[in-house]
PDB file of C-alpha atoms and ligand atoms in Angstrom:
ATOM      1  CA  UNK A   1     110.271 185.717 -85.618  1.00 80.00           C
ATOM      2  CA  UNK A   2     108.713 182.384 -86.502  1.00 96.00           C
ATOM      3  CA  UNK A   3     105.390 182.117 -86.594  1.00 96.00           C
ATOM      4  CA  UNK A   4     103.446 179.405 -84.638  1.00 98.00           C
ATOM      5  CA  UNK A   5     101.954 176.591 -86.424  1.00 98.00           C
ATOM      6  CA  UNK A   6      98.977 174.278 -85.317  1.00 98.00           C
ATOM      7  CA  UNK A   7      98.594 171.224 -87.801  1.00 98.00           C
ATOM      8  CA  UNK A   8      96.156 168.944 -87.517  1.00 98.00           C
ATOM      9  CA  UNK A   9      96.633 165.401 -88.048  1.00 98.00           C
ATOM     10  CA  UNK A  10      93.387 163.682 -89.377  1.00 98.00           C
ATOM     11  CA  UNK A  11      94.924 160.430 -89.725  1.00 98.00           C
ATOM     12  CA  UNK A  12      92.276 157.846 -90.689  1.00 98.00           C
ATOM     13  CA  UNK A  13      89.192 159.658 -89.613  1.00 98.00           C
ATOM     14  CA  UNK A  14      85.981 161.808 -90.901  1.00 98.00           C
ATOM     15  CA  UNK A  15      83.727 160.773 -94.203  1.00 98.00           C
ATOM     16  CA  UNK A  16      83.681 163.990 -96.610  1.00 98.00           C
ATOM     17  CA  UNK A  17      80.113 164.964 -94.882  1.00 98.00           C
ATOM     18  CA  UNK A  18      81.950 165.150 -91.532  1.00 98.00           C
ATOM     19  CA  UNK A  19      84.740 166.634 -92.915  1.00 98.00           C
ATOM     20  CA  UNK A  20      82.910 169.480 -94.276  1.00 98.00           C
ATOM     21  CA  UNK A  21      80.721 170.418 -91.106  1.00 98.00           C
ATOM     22  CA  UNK A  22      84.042 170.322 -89.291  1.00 98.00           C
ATOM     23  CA  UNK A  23      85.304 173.022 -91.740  1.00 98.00           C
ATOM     24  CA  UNK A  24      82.480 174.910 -91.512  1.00 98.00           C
ATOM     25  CA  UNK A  25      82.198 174.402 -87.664  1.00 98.00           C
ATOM     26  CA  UNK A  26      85.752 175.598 -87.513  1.00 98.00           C
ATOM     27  CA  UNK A  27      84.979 178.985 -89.727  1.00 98.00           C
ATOM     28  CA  UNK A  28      82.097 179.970 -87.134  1.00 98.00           C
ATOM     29  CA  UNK A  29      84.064 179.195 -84.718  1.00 97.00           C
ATOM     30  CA  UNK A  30      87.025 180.978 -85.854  1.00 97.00           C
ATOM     31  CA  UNK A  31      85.945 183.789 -87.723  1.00 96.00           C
ATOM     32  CA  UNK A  32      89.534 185.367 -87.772  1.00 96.00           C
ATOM     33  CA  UNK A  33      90.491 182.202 -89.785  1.00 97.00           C
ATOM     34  CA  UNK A  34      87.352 183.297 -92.288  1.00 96.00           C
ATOM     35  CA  UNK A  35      88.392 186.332 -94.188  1.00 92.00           C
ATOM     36  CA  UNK A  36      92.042 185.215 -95.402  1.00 88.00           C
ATOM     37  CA  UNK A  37      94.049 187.725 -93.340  1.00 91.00           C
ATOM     38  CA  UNK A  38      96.950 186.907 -91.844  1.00 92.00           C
ATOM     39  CA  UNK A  39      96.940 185.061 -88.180  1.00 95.00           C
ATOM     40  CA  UNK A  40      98.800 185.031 -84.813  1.00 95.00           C
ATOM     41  CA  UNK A  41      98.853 181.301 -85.208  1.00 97.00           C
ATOM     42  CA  UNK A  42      98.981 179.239 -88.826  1.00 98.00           C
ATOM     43  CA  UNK A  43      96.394 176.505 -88.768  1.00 98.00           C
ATOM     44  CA  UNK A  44      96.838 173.628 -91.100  1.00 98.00           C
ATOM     45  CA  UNK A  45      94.579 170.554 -91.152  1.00 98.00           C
ATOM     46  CA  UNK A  46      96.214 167.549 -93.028  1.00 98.00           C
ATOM     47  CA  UNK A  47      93.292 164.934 -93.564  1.00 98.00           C
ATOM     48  CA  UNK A  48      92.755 161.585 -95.698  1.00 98.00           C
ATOM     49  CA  UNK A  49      93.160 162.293 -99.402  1.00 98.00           C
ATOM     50  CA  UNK A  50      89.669 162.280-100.431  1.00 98.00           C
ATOM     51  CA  UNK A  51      88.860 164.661 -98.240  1.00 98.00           C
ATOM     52  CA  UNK A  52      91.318 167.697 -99.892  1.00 98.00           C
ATOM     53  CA  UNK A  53      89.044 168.653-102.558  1.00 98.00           C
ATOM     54  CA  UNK A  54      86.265 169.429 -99.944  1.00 98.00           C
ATOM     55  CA  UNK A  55      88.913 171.328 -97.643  1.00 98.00           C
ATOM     56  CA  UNK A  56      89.846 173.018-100.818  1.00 98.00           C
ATOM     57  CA  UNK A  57      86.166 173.975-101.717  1.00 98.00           C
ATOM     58  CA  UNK A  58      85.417 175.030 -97.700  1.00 98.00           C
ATOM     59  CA  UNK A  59      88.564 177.028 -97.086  1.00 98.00           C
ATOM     60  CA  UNK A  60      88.738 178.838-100.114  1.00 97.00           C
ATOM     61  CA  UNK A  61      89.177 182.333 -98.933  1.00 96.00           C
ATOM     62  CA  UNK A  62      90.246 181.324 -95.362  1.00 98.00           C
ATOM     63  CA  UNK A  63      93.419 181.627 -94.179  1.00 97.00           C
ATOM     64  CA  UNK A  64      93.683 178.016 -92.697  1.00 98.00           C
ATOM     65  CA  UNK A  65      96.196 176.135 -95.101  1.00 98.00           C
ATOM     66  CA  UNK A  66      95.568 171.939 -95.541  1.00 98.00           C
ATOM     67  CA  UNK A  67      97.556 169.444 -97.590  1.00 98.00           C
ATOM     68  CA  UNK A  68      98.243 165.582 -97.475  1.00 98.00           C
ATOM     69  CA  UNK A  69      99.030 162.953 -94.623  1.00 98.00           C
ATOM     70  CA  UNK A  70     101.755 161.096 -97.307  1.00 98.00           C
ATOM     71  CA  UNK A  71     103.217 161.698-100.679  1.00 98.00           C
ATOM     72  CA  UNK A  72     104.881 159.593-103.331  1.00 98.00           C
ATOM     73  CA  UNK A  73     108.378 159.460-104.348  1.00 98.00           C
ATOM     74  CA  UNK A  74     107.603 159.159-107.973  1.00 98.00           C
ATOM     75  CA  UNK A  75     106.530 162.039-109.948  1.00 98.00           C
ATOM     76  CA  UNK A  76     103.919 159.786-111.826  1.00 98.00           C
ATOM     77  CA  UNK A  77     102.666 156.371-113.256  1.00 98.00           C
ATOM     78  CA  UNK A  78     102.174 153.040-112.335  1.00 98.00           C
ATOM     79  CA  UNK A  79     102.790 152.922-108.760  1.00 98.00           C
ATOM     80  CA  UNK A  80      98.493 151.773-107.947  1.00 98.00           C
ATOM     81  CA  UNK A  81      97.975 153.448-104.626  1.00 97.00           C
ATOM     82  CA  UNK A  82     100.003 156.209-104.372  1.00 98.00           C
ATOM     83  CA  UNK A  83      99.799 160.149-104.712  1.00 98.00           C
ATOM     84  CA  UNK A  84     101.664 162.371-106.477  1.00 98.00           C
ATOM     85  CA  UNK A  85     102.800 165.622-104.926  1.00 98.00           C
ATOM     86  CA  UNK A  86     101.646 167.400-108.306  1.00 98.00           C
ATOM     87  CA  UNK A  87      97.937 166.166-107.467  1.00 98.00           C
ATOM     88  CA  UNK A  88      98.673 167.143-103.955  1.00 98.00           C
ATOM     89  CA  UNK A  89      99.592 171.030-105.645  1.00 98.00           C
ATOM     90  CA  UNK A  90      97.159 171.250-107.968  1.00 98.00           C
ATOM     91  CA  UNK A  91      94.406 170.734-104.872  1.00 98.00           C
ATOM     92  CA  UNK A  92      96.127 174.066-103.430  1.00 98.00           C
ATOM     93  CA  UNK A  93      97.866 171.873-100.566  1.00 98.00           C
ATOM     94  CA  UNK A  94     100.331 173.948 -98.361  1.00 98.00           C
ATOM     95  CA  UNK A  95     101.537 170.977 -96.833  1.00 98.00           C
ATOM     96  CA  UNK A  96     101.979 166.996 -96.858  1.00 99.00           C
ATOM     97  CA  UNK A  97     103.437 165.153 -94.095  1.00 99.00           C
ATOM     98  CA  UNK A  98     106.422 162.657 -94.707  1.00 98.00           C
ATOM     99  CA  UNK A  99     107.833 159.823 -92.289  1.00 98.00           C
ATOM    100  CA  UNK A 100     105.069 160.093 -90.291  1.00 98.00           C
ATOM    101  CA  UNK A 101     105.840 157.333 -87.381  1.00 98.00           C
ATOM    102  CA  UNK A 102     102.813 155.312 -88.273  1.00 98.00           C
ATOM    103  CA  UNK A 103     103.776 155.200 -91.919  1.00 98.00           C
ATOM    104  CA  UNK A 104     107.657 154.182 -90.887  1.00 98.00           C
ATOM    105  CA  UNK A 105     106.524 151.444 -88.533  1.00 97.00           C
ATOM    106  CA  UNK A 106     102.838 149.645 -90.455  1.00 98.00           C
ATOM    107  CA  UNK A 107     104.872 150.556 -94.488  1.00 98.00           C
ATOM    108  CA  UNK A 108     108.072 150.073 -93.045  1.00 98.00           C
ATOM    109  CA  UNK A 109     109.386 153.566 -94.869  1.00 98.00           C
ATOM    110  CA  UNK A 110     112.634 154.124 -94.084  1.00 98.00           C
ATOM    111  CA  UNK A 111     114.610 157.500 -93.667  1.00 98.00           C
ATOM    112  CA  UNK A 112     116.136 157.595 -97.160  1.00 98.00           C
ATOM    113  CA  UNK A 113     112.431 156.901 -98.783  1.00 98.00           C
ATOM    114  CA  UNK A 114     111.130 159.798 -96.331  1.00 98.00           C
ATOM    115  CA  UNK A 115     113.864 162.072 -97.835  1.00 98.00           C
ATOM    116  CA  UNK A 116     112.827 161.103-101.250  1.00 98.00           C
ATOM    117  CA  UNK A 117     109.323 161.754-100.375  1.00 98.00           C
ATOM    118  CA  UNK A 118     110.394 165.043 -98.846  1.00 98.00           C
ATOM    119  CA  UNK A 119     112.448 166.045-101.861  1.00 97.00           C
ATOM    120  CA  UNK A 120     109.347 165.554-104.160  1.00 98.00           C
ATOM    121  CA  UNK A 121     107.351 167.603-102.170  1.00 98.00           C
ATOM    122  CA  UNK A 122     109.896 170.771-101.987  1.00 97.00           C
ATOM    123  CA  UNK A 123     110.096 169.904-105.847  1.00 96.00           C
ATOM    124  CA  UNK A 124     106.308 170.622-106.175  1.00 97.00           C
ATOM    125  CA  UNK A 125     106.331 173.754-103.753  1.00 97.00           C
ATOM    126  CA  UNK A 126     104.993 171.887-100.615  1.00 98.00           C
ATOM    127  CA  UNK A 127     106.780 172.210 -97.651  1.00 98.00           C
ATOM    128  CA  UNK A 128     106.737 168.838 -95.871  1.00 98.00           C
ATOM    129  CA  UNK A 129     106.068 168.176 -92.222  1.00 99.00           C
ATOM    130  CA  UNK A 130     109.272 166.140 -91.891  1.00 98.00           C
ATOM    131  CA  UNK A 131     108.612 163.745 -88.559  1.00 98.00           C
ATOM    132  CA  UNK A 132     111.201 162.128 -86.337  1.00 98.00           C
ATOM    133  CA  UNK A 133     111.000 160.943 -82.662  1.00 98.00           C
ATOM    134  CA  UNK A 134     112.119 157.902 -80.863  1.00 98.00           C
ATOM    135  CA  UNK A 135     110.298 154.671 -79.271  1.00 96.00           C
ATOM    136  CA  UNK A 136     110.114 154.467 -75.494  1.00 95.00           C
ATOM    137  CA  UNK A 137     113.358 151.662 -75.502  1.00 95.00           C
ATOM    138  CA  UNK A 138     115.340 154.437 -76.927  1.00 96.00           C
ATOM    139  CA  UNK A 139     114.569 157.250 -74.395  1.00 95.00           C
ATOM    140  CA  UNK A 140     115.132 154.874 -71.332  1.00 93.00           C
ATOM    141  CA  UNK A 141     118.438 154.058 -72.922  1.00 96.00           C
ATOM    142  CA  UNK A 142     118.720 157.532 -72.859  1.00 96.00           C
ATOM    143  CA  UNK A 143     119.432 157.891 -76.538  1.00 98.00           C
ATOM    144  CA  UNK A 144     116.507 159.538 -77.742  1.00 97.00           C
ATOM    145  CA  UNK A 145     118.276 162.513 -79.178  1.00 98.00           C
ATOM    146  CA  UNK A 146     121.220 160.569 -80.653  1.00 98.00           C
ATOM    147  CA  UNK A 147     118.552 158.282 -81.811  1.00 98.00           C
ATOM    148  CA  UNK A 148     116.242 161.562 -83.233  1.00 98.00           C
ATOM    149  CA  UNK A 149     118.872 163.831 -85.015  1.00 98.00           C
ATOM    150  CA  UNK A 150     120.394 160.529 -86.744  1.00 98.00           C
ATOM    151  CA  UNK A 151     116.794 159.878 -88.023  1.00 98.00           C
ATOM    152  CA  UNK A 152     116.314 163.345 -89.091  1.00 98.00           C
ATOM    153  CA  UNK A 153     120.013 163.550 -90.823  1.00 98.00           C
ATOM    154  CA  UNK A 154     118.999 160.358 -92.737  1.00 98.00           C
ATOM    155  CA  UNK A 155     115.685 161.690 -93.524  1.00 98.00           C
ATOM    156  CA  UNK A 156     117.161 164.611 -94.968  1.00 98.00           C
ATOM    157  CA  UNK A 157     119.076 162.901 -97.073  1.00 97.00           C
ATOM    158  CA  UNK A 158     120.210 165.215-100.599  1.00 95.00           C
ATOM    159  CA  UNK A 159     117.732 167.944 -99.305  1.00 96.00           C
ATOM    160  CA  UNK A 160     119.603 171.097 -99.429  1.00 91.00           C
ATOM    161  CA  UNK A 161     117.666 173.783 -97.074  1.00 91.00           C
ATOM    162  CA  UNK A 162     119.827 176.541 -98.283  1.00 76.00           C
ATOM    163  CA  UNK A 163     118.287 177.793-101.351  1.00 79.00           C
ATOM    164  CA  UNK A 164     115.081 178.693 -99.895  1.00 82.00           C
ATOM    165  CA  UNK A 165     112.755 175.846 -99.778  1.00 88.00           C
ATOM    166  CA  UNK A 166     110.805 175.549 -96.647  1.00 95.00           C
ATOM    167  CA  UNK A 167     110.435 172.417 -93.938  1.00 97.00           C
ATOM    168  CA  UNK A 168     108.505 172.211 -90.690  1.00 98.00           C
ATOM    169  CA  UNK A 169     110.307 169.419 -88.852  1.00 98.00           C
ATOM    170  CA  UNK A 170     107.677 167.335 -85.945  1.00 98.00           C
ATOM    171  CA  UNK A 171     109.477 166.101 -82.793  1.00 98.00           C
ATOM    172  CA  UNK A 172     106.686 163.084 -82.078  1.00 98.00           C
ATOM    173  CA  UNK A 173     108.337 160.858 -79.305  1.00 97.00           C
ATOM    174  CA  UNK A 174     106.648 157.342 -80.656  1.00 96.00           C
ATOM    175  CA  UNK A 175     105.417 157.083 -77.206  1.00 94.00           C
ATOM    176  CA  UNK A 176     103.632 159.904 -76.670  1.00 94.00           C
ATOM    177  CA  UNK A 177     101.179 159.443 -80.066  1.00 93.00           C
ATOM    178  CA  UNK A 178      97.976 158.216 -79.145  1.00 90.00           C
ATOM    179  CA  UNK A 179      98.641 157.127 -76.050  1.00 91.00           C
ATOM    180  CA  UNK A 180      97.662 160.050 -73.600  1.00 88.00           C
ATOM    181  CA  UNK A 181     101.333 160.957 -72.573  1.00 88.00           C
ATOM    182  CA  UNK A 182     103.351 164.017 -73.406  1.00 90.00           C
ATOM    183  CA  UNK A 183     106.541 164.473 -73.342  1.00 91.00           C
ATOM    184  CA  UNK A 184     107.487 166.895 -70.531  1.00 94.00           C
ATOM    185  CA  UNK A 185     107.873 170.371 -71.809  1.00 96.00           C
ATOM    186  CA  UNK A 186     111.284 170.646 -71.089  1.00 96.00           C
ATOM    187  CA  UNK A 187     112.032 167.290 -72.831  1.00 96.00           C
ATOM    188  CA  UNK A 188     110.221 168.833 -75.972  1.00 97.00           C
ATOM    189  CA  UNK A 189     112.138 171.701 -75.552  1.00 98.00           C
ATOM    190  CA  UNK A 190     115.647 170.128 -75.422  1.00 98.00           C
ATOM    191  CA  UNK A 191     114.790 167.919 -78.573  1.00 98.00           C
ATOM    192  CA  UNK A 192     113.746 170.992 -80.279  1.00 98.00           C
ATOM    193  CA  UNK A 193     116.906 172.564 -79.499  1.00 98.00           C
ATOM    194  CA  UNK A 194     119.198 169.737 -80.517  1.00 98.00           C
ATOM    195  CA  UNK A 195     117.578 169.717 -83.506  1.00 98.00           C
ATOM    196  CA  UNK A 196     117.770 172.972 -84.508  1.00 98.00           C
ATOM    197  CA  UNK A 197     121.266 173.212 -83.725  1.00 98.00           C
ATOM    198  CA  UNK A 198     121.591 170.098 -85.763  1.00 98.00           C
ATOM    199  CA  UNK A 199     120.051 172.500 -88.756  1.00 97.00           C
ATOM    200  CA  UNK A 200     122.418 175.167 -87.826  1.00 97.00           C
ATOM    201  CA  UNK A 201     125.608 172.767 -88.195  1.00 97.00           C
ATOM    202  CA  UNK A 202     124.048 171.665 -91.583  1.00 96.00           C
ATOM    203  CA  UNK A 203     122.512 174.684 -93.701  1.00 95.00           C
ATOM    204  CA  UNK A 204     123.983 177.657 -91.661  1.00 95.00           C
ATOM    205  CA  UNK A 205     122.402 180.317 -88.545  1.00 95.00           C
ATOM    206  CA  UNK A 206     119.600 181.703 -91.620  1.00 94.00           C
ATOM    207  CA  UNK A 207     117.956 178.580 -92.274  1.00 96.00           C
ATOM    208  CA  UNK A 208     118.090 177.470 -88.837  1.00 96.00           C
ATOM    209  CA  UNK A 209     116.722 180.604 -86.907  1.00 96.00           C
ATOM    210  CA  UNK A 210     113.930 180.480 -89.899  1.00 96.00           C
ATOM    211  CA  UNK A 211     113.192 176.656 -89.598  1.00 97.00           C
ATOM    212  CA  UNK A 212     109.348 175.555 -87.649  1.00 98.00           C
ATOM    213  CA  UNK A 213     109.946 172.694 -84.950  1.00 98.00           C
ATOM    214  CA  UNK A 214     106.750 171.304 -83.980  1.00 98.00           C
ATOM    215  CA  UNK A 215     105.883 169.013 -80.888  1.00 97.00           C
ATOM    216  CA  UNK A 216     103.532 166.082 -81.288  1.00 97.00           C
ATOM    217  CA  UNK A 217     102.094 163.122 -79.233  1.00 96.00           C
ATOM    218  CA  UNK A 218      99.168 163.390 -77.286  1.00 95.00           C
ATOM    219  CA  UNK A 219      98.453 167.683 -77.598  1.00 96.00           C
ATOM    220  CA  UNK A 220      95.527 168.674 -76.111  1.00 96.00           C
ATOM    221  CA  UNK A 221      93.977 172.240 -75.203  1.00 97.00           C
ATOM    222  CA  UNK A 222      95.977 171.751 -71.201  1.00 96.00           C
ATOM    223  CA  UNK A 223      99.611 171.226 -72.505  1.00 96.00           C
ATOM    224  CA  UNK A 224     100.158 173.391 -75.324  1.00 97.00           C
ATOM    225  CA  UNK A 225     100.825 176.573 -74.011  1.00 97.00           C
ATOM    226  CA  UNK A 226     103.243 174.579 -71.693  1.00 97.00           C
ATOM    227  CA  UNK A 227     104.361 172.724 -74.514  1.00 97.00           C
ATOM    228  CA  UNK A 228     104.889 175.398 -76.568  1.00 97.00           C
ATOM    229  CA  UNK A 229     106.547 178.084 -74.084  1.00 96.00           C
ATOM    230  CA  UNK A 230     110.206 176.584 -75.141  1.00 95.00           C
ATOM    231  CA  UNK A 231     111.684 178.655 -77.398  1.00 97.00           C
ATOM    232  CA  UNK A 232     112.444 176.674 -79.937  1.00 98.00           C
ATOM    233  CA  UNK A 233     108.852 175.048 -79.947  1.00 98.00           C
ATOM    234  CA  UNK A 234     107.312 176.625 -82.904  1.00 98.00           C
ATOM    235  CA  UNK A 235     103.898 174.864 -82.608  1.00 98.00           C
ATOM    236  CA  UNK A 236     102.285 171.404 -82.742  1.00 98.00           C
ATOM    237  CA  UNK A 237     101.566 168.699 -84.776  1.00 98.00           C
ATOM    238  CA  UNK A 238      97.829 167.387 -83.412  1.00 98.00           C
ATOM    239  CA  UNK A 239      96.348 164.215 -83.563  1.00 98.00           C
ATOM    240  CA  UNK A 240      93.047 163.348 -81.641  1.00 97.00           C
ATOM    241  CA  UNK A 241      92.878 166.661 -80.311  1.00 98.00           C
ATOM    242  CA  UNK A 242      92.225 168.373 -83.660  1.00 98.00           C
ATOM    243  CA  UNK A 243      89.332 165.807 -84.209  1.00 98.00           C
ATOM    244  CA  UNK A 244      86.887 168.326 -82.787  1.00 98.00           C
ATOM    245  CA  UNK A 245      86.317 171.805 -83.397  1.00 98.00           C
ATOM    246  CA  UNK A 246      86.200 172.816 -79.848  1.00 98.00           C
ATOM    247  CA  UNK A 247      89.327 171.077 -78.570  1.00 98.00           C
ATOM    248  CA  UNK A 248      91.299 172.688 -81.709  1.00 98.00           C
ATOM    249  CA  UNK A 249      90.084 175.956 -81.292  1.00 98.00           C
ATOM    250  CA  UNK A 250      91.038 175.723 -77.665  1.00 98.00           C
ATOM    251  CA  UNK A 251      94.568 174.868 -78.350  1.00 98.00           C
ATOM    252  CA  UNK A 252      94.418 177.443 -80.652  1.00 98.00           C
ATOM    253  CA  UNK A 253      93.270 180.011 -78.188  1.00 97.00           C
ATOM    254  CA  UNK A 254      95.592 179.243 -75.555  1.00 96.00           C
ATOM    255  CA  UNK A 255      98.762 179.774 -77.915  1.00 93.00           C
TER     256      UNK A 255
HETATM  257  P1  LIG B   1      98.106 162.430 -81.181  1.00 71.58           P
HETATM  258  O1  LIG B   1      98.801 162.196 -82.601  1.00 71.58           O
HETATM  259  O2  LIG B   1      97.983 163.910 -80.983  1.00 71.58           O
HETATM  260  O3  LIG B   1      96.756 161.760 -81.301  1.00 71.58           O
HETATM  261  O4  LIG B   1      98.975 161.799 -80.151  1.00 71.58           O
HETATM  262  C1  LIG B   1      99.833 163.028 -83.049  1.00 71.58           C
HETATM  263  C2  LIG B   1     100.364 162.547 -84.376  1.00 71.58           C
HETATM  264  O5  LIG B   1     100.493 161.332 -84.564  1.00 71.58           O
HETATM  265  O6  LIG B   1     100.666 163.358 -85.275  1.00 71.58           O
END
């Protein structure tokens, strides 16, 4: 049984004050999420880097996880700009997202960078939130899972699944992020499958049946029980939607 995961997607948003009323907001809120004890539904939230020592400080003791938005490569040294998955660790991250479609198309990373990133992540014992998904041109072609599971098999490029490490893979159609539209459930759903089955033919039944496929582009509190209802739909990667307490907690709710 896999266990649903909501991750929230800061992105570029929130100074450390707002970050930390949002934390606390979210504790009240939430107070299942307060005591540490294990939850229906994981909660992540994945904000700007400054902000991970406060989510460290205000979640100590909760059970909601956090962890980085990108990650280097390179383990360390002079690379001005980037983060290393060891500072990411020693922060208490859970998680860092890599290939990100906004960091593919404005830093032009490519698939076999994202697997490198991904790779130094596992190394440090974060799972990455490995994300794939294809532009509108693609799905009217009506290539958009060729299109996905080739980006994801490039992505995962070296990254042997079968010794344990753990992945989350995101399905975010490029189309759907930001922009108010979502993918239809059963489009979700079929993507989800394809790529799971894509897992299967790679790292065996174990690692697939085990694997988290999230949804994300344009989640809010209306579509993701909809969204989520396919069975291999695992949870959701959430953008503007996890921006406020109350329209997180409602997604949350409704899972
Ligand atoms: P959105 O973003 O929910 O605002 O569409 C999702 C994402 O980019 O991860």
């Amino acid at each position: 049984m896999r266990r649903p995961l909501l991750a929230g997607n800061w992105k570029m948003n929130k100074t450390p004050t707002e970050a930390r009323v949002w934390f606390a907001e979210f504790l009240e809120a939430n107070p299942g999420y307060a005591g540490g004890a294990q939850t229906a539904v994981e909660v992540a939230i994945l904000p700007s880097f400054p902000l991970l020592p406060i989510a460290a400080e205000q979640l100590a003791g909760s059970s909601v996880r956090y962890g980085g938005q990108d990650v280097s490569a390179h383990d360390w040294g002079a690379y001005t700009g980037e983060v290393a998955a060891a500072q990411l660790a020693d922060l208490g991250s859970t998680y860092v997202i890599v290939g990100h479609s906004e960091r593919r198309e404005y830093w032009s990373e490519s698939s076999e960078l994202v697997a490198a990133k991904a790779a130094k992540a596992m190394e440090n014992g974060l799972v990455p939130i490995l994300c794939v998904g294809e532009k509108l041109e693609v799905r009217e072609a009506g290539r958009a899972v060729a299109f996905t599971l080739e980006q994801l098999e490039a992505s995962l490029t070296g990254i042997n699944l079968a010794t344990g490490e753990e992945l989350v893979v995101a399905y975010e159609p490029v189309w759907a992020i930001g922009t108010g539209k979502t993918a239809s459930a059963a489009d979700a759903e079929e993507m989800a499958a394809a790529i799971r089955g894509f897992i299967r033919s790679r790292y065996g039944e174990e690692v697939a049946s085990n694997i988290r496929i999230l949804y994300g582009g344009s989640m809010k509190p209306t579509n993701t029980a909809e969204i989520m209802a396919g069975e291999n739909v695992d949870g959701g990667l959430v953008g503007g939607a996890s921006l406020k307490v109350d329209s997180f907690s409602q997604m949350i709710a409704s899972v």
